[in-house]
Short mmCIF file of C-alpha atoms in Angstrom, two decimals:
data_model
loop_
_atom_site.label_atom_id
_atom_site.label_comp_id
_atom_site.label_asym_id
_atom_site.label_seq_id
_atom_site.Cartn_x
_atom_site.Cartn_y
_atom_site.Cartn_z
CA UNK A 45 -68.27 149.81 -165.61
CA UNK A 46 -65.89 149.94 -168.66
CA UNK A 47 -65.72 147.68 -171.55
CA UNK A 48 -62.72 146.28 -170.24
CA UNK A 49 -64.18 145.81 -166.40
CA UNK A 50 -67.26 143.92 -168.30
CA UNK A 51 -65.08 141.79 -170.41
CA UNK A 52 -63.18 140.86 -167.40
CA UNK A 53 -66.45 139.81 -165.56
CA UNK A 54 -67.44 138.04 -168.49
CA UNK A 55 -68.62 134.28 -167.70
CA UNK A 56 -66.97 131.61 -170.54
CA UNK A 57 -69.70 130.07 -171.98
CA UNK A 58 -70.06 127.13 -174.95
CA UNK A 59 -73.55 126.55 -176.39
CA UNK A 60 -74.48 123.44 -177.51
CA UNK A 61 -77.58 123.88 -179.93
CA UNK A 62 -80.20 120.92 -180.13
CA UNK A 63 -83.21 120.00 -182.98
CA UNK A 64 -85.21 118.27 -180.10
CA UNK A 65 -86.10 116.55 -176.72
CA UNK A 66 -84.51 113.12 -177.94
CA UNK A 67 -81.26 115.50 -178.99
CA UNK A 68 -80.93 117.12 -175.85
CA UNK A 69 -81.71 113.99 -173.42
CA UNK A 70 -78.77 112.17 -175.28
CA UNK A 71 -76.16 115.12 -175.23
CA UNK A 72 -76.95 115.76 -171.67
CA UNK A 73 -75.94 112.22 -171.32
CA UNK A 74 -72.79 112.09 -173.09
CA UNK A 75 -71.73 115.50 -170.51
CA UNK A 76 -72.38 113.44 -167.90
CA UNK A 77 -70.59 110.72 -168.60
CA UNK A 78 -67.46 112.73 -169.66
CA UNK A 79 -67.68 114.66 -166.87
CA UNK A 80 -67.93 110.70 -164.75
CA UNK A 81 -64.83 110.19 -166.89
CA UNK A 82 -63.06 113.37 -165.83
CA UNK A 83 -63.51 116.09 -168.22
CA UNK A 84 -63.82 119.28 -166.12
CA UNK A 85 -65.63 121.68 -167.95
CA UNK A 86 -64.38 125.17 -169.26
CA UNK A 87 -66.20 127.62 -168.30
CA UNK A 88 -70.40 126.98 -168.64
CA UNK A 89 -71.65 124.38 -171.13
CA UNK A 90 -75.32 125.66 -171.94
CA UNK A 91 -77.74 122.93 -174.38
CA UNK A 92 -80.08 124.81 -175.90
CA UNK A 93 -83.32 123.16 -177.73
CA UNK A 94 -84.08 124.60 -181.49
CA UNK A 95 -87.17 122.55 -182.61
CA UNK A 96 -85.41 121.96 -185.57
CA UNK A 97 -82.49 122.67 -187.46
CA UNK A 98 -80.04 125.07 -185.95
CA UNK A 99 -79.75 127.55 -187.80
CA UNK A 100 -78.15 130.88 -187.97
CA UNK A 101 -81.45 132.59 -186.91
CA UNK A 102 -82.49 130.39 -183.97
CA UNK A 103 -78.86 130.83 -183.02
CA UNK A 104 -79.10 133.98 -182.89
CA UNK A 105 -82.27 134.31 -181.03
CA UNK A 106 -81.02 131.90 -177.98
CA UNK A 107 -77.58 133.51 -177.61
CA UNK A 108 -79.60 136.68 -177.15
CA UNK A 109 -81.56 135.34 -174.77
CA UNK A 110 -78.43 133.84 -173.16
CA UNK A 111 -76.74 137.37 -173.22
CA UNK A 112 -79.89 139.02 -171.74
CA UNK A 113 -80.24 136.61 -169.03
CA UNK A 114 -76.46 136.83 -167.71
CA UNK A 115 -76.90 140.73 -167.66
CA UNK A 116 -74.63 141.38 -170.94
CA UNK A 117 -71.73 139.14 -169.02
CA UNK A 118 -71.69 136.32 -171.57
CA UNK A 119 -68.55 135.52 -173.35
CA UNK A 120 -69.64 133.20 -176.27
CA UNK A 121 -66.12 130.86 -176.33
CA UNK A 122 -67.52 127.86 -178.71
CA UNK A 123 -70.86 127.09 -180.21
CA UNK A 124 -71.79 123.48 -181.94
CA UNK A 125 -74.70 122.82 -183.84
CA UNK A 126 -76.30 119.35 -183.08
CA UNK A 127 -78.48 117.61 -185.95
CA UNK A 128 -79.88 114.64 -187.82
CA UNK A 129 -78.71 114.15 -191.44
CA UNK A 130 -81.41 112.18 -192.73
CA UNK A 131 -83.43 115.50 -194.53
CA UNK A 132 -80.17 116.03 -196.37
CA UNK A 133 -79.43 112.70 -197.47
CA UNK A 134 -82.54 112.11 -198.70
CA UNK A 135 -82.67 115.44 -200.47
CA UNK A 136 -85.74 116.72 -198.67
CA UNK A 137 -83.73 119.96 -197.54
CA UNK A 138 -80.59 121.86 -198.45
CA UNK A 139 -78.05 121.71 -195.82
CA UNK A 140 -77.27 124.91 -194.75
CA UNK A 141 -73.89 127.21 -195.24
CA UNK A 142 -72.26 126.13 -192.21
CA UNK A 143 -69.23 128.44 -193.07
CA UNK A 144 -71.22 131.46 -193.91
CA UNK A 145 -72.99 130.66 -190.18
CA UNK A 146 -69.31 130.44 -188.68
CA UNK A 147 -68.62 133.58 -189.89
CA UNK A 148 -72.15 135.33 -188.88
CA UNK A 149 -71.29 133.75 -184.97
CA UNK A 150 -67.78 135.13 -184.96
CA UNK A 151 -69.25 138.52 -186.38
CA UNK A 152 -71.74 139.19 -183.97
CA UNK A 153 -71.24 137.09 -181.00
CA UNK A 154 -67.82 136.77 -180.99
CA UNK A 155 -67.67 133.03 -180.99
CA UNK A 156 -64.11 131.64 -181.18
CA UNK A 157 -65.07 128.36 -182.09
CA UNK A 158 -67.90 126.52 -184.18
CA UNK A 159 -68.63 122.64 -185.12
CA UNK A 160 -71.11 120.76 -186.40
CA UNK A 161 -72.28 117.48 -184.45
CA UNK A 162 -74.34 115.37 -187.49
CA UNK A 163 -75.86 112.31 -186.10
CA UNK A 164 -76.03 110.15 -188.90
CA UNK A 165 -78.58 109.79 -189.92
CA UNK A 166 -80.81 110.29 -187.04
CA UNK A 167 -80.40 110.59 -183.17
CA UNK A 168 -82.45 107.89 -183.47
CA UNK A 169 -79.68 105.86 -184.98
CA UNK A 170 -77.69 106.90 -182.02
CA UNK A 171 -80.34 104.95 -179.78
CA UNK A 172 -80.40 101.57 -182.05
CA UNK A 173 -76.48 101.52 -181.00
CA UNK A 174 -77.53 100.52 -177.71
CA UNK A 175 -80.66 98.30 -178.71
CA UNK A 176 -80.48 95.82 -176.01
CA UNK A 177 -80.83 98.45 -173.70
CA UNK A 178 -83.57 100.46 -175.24
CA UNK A 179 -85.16 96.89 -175.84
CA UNK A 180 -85.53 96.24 -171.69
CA UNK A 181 -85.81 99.64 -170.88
CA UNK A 182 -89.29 99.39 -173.44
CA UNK A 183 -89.99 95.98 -171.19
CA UNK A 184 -89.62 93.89 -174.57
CA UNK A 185 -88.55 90.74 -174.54
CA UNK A 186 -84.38 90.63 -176.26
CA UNK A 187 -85.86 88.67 -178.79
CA UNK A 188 -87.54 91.23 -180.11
CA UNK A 189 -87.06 92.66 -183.82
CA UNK A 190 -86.83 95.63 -184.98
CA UNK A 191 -88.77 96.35 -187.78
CA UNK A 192 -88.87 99.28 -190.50
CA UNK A 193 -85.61 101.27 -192.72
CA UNK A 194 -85.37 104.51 -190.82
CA UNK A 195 -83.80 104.67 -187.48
CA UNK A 196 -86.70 107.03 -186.42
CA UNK A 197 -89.46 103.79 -187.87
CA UNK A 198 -87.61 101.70 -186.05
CA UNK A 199 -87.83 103.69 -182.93
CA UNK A 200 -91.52 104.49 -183.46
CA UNK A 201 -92.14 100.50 -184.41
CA UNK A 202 -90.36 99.95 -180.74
CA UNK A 203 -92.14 102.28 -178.42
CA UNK A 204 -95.58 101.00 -180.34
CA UNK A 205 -94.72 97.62 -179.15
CA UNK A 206 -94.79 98.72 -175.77
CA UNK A 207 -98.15 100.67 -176.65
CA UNK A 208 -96.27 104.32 -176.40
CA UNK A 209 -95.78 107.17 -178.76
CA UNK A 210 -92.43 108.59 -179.69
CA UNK A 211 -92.19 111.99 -180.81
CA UNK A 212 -88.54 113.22 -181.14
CA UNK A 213 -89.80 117.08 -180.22
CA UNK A 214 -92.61 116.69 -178.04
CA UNK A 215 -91.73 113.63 -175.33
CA UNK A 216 -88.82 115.05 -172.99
CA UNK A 217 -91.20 113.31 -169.78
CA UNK A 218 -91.69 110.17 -171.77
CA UNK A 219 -88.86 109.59 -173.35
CA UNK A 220 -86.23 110.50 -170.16
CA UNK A 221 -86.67 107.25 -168.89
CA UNK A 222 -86.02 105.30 -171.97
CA UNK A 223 -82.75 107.48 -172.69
CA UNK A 224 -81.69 107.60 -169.06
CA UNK A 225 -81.40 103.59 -169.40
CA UNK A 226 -79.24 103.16 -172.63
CA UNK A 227 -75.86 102.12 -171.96
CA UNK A 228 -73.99 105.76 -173.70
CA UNK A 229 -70.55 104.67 -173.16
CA UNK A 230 -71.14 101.40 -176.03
CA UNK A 231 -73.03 104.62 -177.75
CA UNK A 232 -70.34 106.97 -177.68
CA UNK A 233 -67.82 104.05 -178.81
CA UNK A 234 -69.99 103.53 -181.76
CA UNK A 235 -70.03 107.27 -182.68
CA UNK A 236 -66.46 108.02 -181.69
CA UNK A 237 -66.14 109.56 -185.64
CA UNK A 238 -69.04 112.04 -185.81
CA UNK A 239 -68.08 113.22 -181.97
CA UNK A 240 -64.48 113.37 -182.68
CA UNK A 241 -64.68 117.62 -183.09
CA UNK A 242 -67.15 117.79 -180.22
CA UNK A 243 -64.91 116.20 -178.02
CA UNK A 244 -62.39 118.31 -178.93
CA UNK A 245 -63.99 121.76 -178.86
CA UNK A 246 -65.00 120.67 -175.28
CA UNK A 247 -61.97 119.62 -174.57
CA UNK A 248 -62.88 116.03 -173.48
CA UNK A 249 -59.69 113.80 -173.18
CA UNK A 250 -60.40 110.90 -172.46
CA UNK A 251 -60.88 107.19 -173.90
#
């Protein structure tokens, strides 16, 4: 087949890259519910799981793996980069060239269009939005408080009530439940700023 036979075959996809199980559990959520709202996806929306930062390299590595699996007919439209702010804000990392990693993407994979998703500070964060909910899914009583400063202490603080671990990388069986019960549209209302260039580069209209 020609170049121009395998571009034509090509299948549209957007990557959404992930730091972790908590990550991926809520964006698969928020698809959902646009989709419940109407959103019809463009082409295939793909959430792929880092274990960390997303970085060029990782990036690199799953949209290889992507590539391989759909036989070479992958045709990277958008990629967004999912993670928590804290380890910037608090000066324990450097944040990473996100325009140098826009360039690498459109370089090498061809990707048309690139954001950056930062859940302030944590995904964690993103959970306390909907406390009442993580509250009874936990089977706490609503007058329970919720102790420590970081939204991932808090979380931690939680789950130990109800004798439970949390680990944001290592919990996707344990933590589903808990996720699966948080209201995401009162989560999505309260994050309507940070997902305002997600939304778009997905092309989610809705209110």
């Amino acid at each position: 087949m020609t170049n121009k036979g395998k571009q034509e075959t090509a299948k549209e996809i957007s990557v959404i890259f992930v730091e972790g199980d908590a990550d991926e559990l809520m964006i698969r959520r928020l698809l959902d519910y646009y989709a419940v709202k109407g959103w019809k996806r463009k082409g295939e929306v793909i959430v792929n799981k880092t274990h960390g930062t997303p970085v060029f390299g990782k990036m690199k590595k799953g949209l290889v793996k992507i590539r391989q699996d759909m036989e070479g007919k992958a045709r990277f439209k958008a990629v967004c980069c999912e993670f928590d702010t804290d380890v910037y804000v608090n000066g324990f990392q450097k944040e990473p060239d996100w325009e140098s990693i826009r360039k690498d993407l459109k370089r090498y994979f061809g990707v048309v269009e690139f954001c950056c998703l930062r859940a302030e500070t944590s995904i964690e964060n993103w959970m306390l939005d909907a406390s009442e909910g993580l509250i009874a899914a936990l089977g706490l009583p609503q007058t329970t408080k919720i102790k420590g400063v970081t939204g991932l202490e808090k979380i931690g603080n939680l789950f130990r009530l109800n004798r439970m671990s949390y680990s944001r990388n290592k919990g996707m069986e344990k933590i589903k439940p808990i996720i699966d019960k948080l209201d995401i549209a009162k989560i999505r209302e309260a994050r309507k700023k940070e997902l305002k260039e997600f939304e778009k580069l997905l092309g989610v209209e809705i209110e």
